Tab-separated table of C-alpha atoms and ligand atoms in Angstrom:
chain	number	residue	atom	x	y	z
A	6	UNK	CA	-21.617	-0.514	-46.461
A	7	UNK	CA	-17.845	-0.456	-46.788
A	8	UNK	CA	-15.464	2.314	-47.787
A	9	UNK	CA	-11.749	2.906	-48.176
A	10	UNK	CA	-10.010	6.008	-46.870
A	11	UNK	CA	-6.683	6.832	-48.479
A	12	UNK	CA	-4.259	9.363	-47.025
A	13	UNK	CA	-2.151	10.859	-49.799
A	14	UNK	CA	0.309	12.857	-47.719
A	15	UNK	CA	3.838	11.487	-47.446
A	16	UNK	CA	3.840	12.870	-43.903
A	17	UNK	CA	2.197	11.675	-40.729
A	18	UNK	CA	0.688	13.197	-38.697
A	19	UNK	CA	-0.619	15.497	-41.330
A	20	UNK	CA	-3.341	18.041	-41.895
A	21	UNK	CA	-5.018	16.271	-44.794
A	22	UNK	CA	-4.901	12.984	-42.855
A	23	UNK	CA	-6.654	14.737	-39.964
A	24	UNK	CA	-9.601	15.436	-42.294
A	25	UNK	CA	-9.718	11.726	-43.068
A	26	UNK	CA	-9.528	10.764	-39.407
A	27	UNK	CA	-12.528	12.968	-38.747
A	28	UNK	CA	-14.390	11.362	-41.662
A	29	UNK	CA	-13.561	7.880	-40.365
A	30	UNK	CA	-14.966	8.637	-36.926
A	31	UNK	CA	-18.170	10.118	-38.325
A	32	UNK	CA	-18.829	7.303	-40.777
A	33	UNK	CA	-17.919	4.502	-38.361
A	34	UNK	CA	-20.569	5.909	-36.005
A	35	UNK	CA	-23.057	5.452	-38.874
A	36	UNK	CA	-22.131	1.765	-39.171
A	37	UNK	CA	-20.008	2.229	-42.258
A	38	UNK	CA	-17.070	-0.185	-42.291
A	39	UNK	CA	-13.908	1.801	-42.972
A	40	UNK	CA	-10.599	0.341	-44.196
A	41	UNK	CA	-7.886	2.925	-43.818
A	42	UNK	CA	-4.821	3.165	-46.065
A	43	UNK	CA	-1.898	5.548	-46.135
A	44	UNK	CA	1.247	5.785	-48.199
A	45	UNK	CA	3.340	4.293	-45.391
A	46	UNK	CA	1.538	0.980	-45.975
A	47	UNK	CA	3.595	0.635	-49.169
A	48	UNK	CA	7.299	0.004	-49.571
A	49	UNK	CA	8.647	3.252	-51.098
A	50	UNK	CA	10.550	1.337	-53.771
A	51	UNK	CA	7.366	-0.486	-54.852
A	52	UNK	CA	5.793	2.889	-55.561
A	53	UNK	CA	8.884	4.478	-57.111
A	54	UNK	CA	9.686	1.517	-59.353
A	55	UNK	CA	6.032	0.886	-60.277
A	56	UNK	CA	5.938	-2.656	-58.909
A	57	UNK	CA	2.499	-3.914	-59.836
A	58	UNK	CA	3.121	-7.098	-57.848
A	59	UNK	CA	3.468	-5.203	-54.539
A	60	UNK	CA	1.665	-7.298	-51.882
A	61	UNK	CA	0.174	-4.183	-50.252
A	62	UNK	CA	-1.066	-2.976	-53.636
A	63	UNK	CA	-2.774	-6.322	-54.296
A	64	UNK	CA	-4.543	-6.102	-50.934
A	65	UNK	CA	-5.683	-2.535	-51.599
A	66	UNK	CA	-6.992	-3.477	-55.058
A	67	UNK	CA	-8.903	-6.427	-53.604
A	68	UNK	CA	-10.421	-4.234	-50.878
A	69	UNK	CA	-11.338	-1.563	-53.415
A	70	UNK	CA	-13.233	-4.165	-55.434
A	71	UNK	CA	-15.438	-4.903	-52.442
A	72	UNK	CA	-15.858	-1.263	-51.392
A	73	UNK	CA	-18.773	1.043	-52.106
A	74	UNK	CA	-16.808	4.244	-51.868
A	75	UNK	CA	-13.489	5.973	-51.412
A	76	UNK	CA	-12.420	9.102	-49.562
A	77	UNK	CA	-9.023	10.309	-50.703
A	78	UNK	CA	-7.141	13.116	-48.971
A	79	UNK	CA	-4.093	14.947	-50.238
A	80	UNK	CA	-1.991	17.988	-49.489
A	81	UNK	CA	-1.555	20.463	-52.322
A	82	UNK	CA	2.030	20.223	-53.541
A	83	UNK	CA	3.179	22.607	-56.261
A	84	UNK	CA	-0.369	23.456	-57.266
A	85	UNK	CA	-1.454	19.826	-57.657
A	86	UNK	CA	-1.940	16.761	-55.437
A	87	UNK	CA	1.065	15.026	-53.889
A	88	UNK	CA	3.445	13.218	-56.215
A	89	UNK	CA	3.616	10.318	-53.753
A	90	UNK	CA	-0.131	9.813	-54.122
A	91	UNK	CA	0.301	9.791	-57.901
A	92	UNK	CA	2.850	6.979	-57.688
A	93	UNK	CA	0.160	4.883	-56.007
A	94	UNK	CA	-2.759	5.908	-58.236
A	95	UNK	CA	-0.629	5.023	-61.274
A	96	UNK	CA	-0.460	1.413	-60.078
A	97	UNK	CA	-4.210	0.906	-59.745
A	98	UNK	CA	-6.001	-1.046	-62.469
A	99	UNK	CA	-7.764	1.066	-65.081
A	100	UNK	CA	-11.270	0.421	-63.711
A	101	UNK	CA	-10.294	0.380	-60.019
A	102	UNK	CA	-12.976	2.918	-59.075
A	103	UNK	CA	-15.765	1.565	-61.264
A	104	UNK	CA	-19.092	1.833	-59.449
A	105	UNK	CA	-17.592	3.750	-56.493
A	106	UNK	CA	-18.613	7.031	-54.970
A	107	UNK	CA	-15.528	9.168	-54.353
A	108	UNK	CA	-15.068	12.138	-52.040
A	109	UNK	CA	-11.807	14.088	-52.434
A	110	UNK	CA	-10.374	16.148	-49.561
A	111	UNK	CA	-7.391	18.480	-49.709
A	112	UNK	CA	-5.416	20.877	-47.551
A	113	UNK	CA	-3.133	23.611	-48.800
A	114	UNK	CA	-1.165	26.606	-47.590
A	115	UNK	CA	-3.100	29.028	-49.762
A	116	UNK	CA	-6.648	29.305	-51.080
A	117	UNK	CA	-5.078	30.328	-54.383
A	118	UNK	CA	-4.791	26.575	-55.026
A	119	UNK	CA	-8.331	25.782	-54.005
A	120	UNK	CA	-9.080	24.308	-57.426
A	121	UNK	CA	-6.157	21.869	-57.477
A	122	UNK	CA	-8.504	18.973	-56.700
A	123	UNK	CA	-10.786	19.914	-59.569
A	124	UNK	CA	-8.173	20.339	-62.274
A	125	UNK	CA	-5.569	17.810	-61.096
A	126	UNK	CA	-7.064	15.013	-58.977
A	127	UNK	CA	-10.583	14.682	-60.361
A	128	UNK	CA	-9.444	13.820	-63.917
A	129	UNK	CA	-7.389	10.939	-62.491
A	130	UNK	CA	-10.318	9.654	-60.426
A	131	UNK	CA	-12.393	9.883	-63.542
A	132	UNK	CA	-9.785	7.947	-65.567
A	133	UNK	CA	-10.104	5.214	-62.933
A	134	UNK	CA	-13.843	5.148	-63.819
A	135	UNK	CA	-15.251	6.442	-60.548
A	136	UNK	CA	-19.046	6.352	-60.782
A	137	UNK	CA	-19.686	9.595	-58.901
A	138	UNK	CA	-17.043	12.113	-57.819
A	139	UNK	CA	-18.498	14.427	-55.216
A	140	UNK	CA	-17.721	18.061	-54.662
A	141	UNK	CA	-14.567	17.966	-52.552
A	142	UNK	CA	-13.565	19.861	-49.429
A	143	UNK	CA	-10.522	22.135	-49.495
A	144	UNK	CA	-9.110	23.507	-46.234
A	145	UNK	CA	-6.342	26.017	-45.925
A	146	UNK	CA	-3.846	25.389	-43.157
A	147	UNK	CA	-5.278	28.056	-40.863
A	148	UNK	CA	-8.546	26.082	-40.684
A	149	UNK	CA	-6.861	22.992	-39.270
A	150	UNK	CA	-6.324	24.003	-35.657
A	151	UNK	CA	-4.887	20.680	-34.443
A	152	UNK	CA	-3.746	17.686	-36.451
A	153	UNK	CA	-1.034	16.327	-34.152
A	154	UNK	CA	-3.437	15.006	-31.536
A	155	UNK	CA	-7.186	14.855	-31.953
A	156	UNK	CA	-8.293	16.600	-35.167
A	157	UNK	CA	-9.698	20.038	-34.413
A	158	UNK	CA	-10.978	22.393	-37.091
A	159	UNK	CA	-12.531	25.833	-37.340
A	160	UNK	CA	-16.349	25.729	-37.162
A	161	UNK	CA	-16.556	26.656	-40.852
A	162	UNK	CA	-14.382	23.734	-41.941
A	163	UNK	CA	-16.163	21.341	-39.615
A	164	UNK	CA	-19.511	22.367	-41.089
A	165	UNK	CA	-18.251	21.909	-44.661
A	166	UNK	CA	-16.865	18.489	-43.751
A	167	UNK	CA	-20.106	17.433	-42.069
A	168	UNK	CA	-22.089	18.485	-45.141
A	169	UNK	CA	-19.715	16.662	-47.495
A	170	UNK	CA	-19.857	13.508	-45.380
A	171	UNK	CA	-23.634	13.582	-45.323
A	172	UNK	CA	-23.694	13.928	-49.118
A	173	UNK	CA	-21.212	11.051	-49.375
A	174	UNK	CA	-23.330	8.874	-47.100
A	175	UNK	CA	-26.465	9.619	-49.114
A	176	UNK	CA	-24.643	8.850	-52.364
A	177	UNK	CA	-23.505	5.512	-50.949
A	178	UNK	CA	-27.108	4.653	-50.163
A	179	UNK	CA	-28.361	5.797	-53.570
A	180	UNK	CA	-25.788	3.502	-55.096
A	181	UNK	CA	-27.125	0.659	-52.986
A	182	UNK	CA	-30.638	0.940	-54.422
A	183	UNK	CA	-31.282	-1.850	-56.916
A	184	UNK	CA	-31.678	-0.512	-60.424
A	185	UNK	CA	-34.137	-2.528	-62.558
A	186	UNK	CA	-32.435	-4.274	-65.455
A	187	UNK	CA	-32.841	-2.702	-68.870
A	188	UNK	CA	-35.067	-4.661	-71.273
A	189	UNK	CA	-35.726	-4.053	-74.950
A	190	UNK	CA	-39.348	-2.893	-75.360
A	191	UNK	CA	-41.563	-5.801	-76.487
A	192	UNK	CA	-42.762	-5.950	-80.051
A	193	UNK	CA	-40.009	-3.972	-81.713
A	194	UNK	CA	-39.459	-5.750	-84.962
A	195	UNK	CA	-35.929	-5.828	-86.262
A	196	UNK	CA	-35.767	-5.211	-89.999
B	219	FMN	C1	6.707	20.361	-51.036
B	219	FMN	C2	5.493	21.183	-50.672
B	219	FMN	C3	4.852	21.892	-51.653
B	219	FMN	C4	3.731	22.650	-51.348
B	219	FMN	N1	3.090	23.328	-52.345
B	219	FMN	C5	1.962	24.023	-52.071
B	219	FMN	C6	1.230	24.685	-53.111
B	219	FMN	O1	1.622	24.697	-54.274
B	219	FMN	N2	0.071	25.308	-52.792
B	219	FMN	C7	-0.411	25.342	-51.512
B	219	FMN	O2	-1.482	25.904	-51.292
B	219	FMN	N3	0.261	24.738	-50.499
B	219	FMN	C8	1.427	24.068	-50.741
B	219	FMN	N4	2.103	23.440	-49.736
B	219	FMN	C9	1.547	23.483	-48.362
B	219	FMN	C10	0.774	22.206	-48.063
B	219	FMN	O3	-0.148	21.899	-49.080
B	219	FMN	C11	-0.049	22.363	-46.777
B	219	FMN	O4	0.767	22.722	-45.705
B	219	FMN	C12	-0.818	21.074	-46.485
B	219	FMN	O5	-1.796	21.340	-45.508
B	219	FMN	C13	0.072	19.948	-46.009
B	219	FMN	O6	-0.725	18.810	-45.818
B	219	FMN	P1	-0.230	17.527	-45.006
B	219	FMN	O7	0.070	18.033	-43.607
B	219	FMN	O8	-1.393	16.590	-45.053
B	219	FMN	O9	0.998	17.018	-45.710
B	219	FMN	C14	3.247	22.708	-50.014
B	219	FMN	C15	3.950	22.012	-49.017
B	219	FMN	C16	5.058	21.270	-49.326
B	219	FMN	C17	5.785	20.509	-48.238
């Protein structure tokens, strides 16, 4: 089982990245192989000038092809996800998330923008043909107690993250179950 984690904040360390770090630790302990990506892996001009031949982009696309799932984290910027993350998502091939389970995570300064993931990020994940987009986790800044050192969250946020990660893990395993191939029923005569 292999997944990609993608940190969509232009900043590091960052609150939304701390959620991802927590997810990485949890899933690695369950024998899930995690490849971690953040925006600093890409040359800024490759993202800004939409360079589809960016070497880092090619590596990410190749790893995505082999992955079972993706966890993407973003800060809320101006009531949506970060523009820097968009510059990367725009460069992914149209079916980059085909067959993948995706868990979105977001942090924001106000719960007023709690739905930013639903109305802004999820449609993009869907356009990239994600197979299953799970209910995301939104944390407001007061729930992230420490993100500079070891991630530390309020009990409520930690519980919501644990539940979301368990759902993600189960979805990855559901996806792994072999689906019987579809056959035309015997004896149907074609006119
Ligand atoms: C440029 C900018 C715009 C922001 N816009 C919003 C916003 O519209 N709504 C909101 O809830 N928080 C907003 N915030 C606060 C961030 O979403 C919040 O602090 C978040 O946890 C930062 O995540 P990060 O540390 O992973 O970058 C904004 C912050 C910045 C720097």
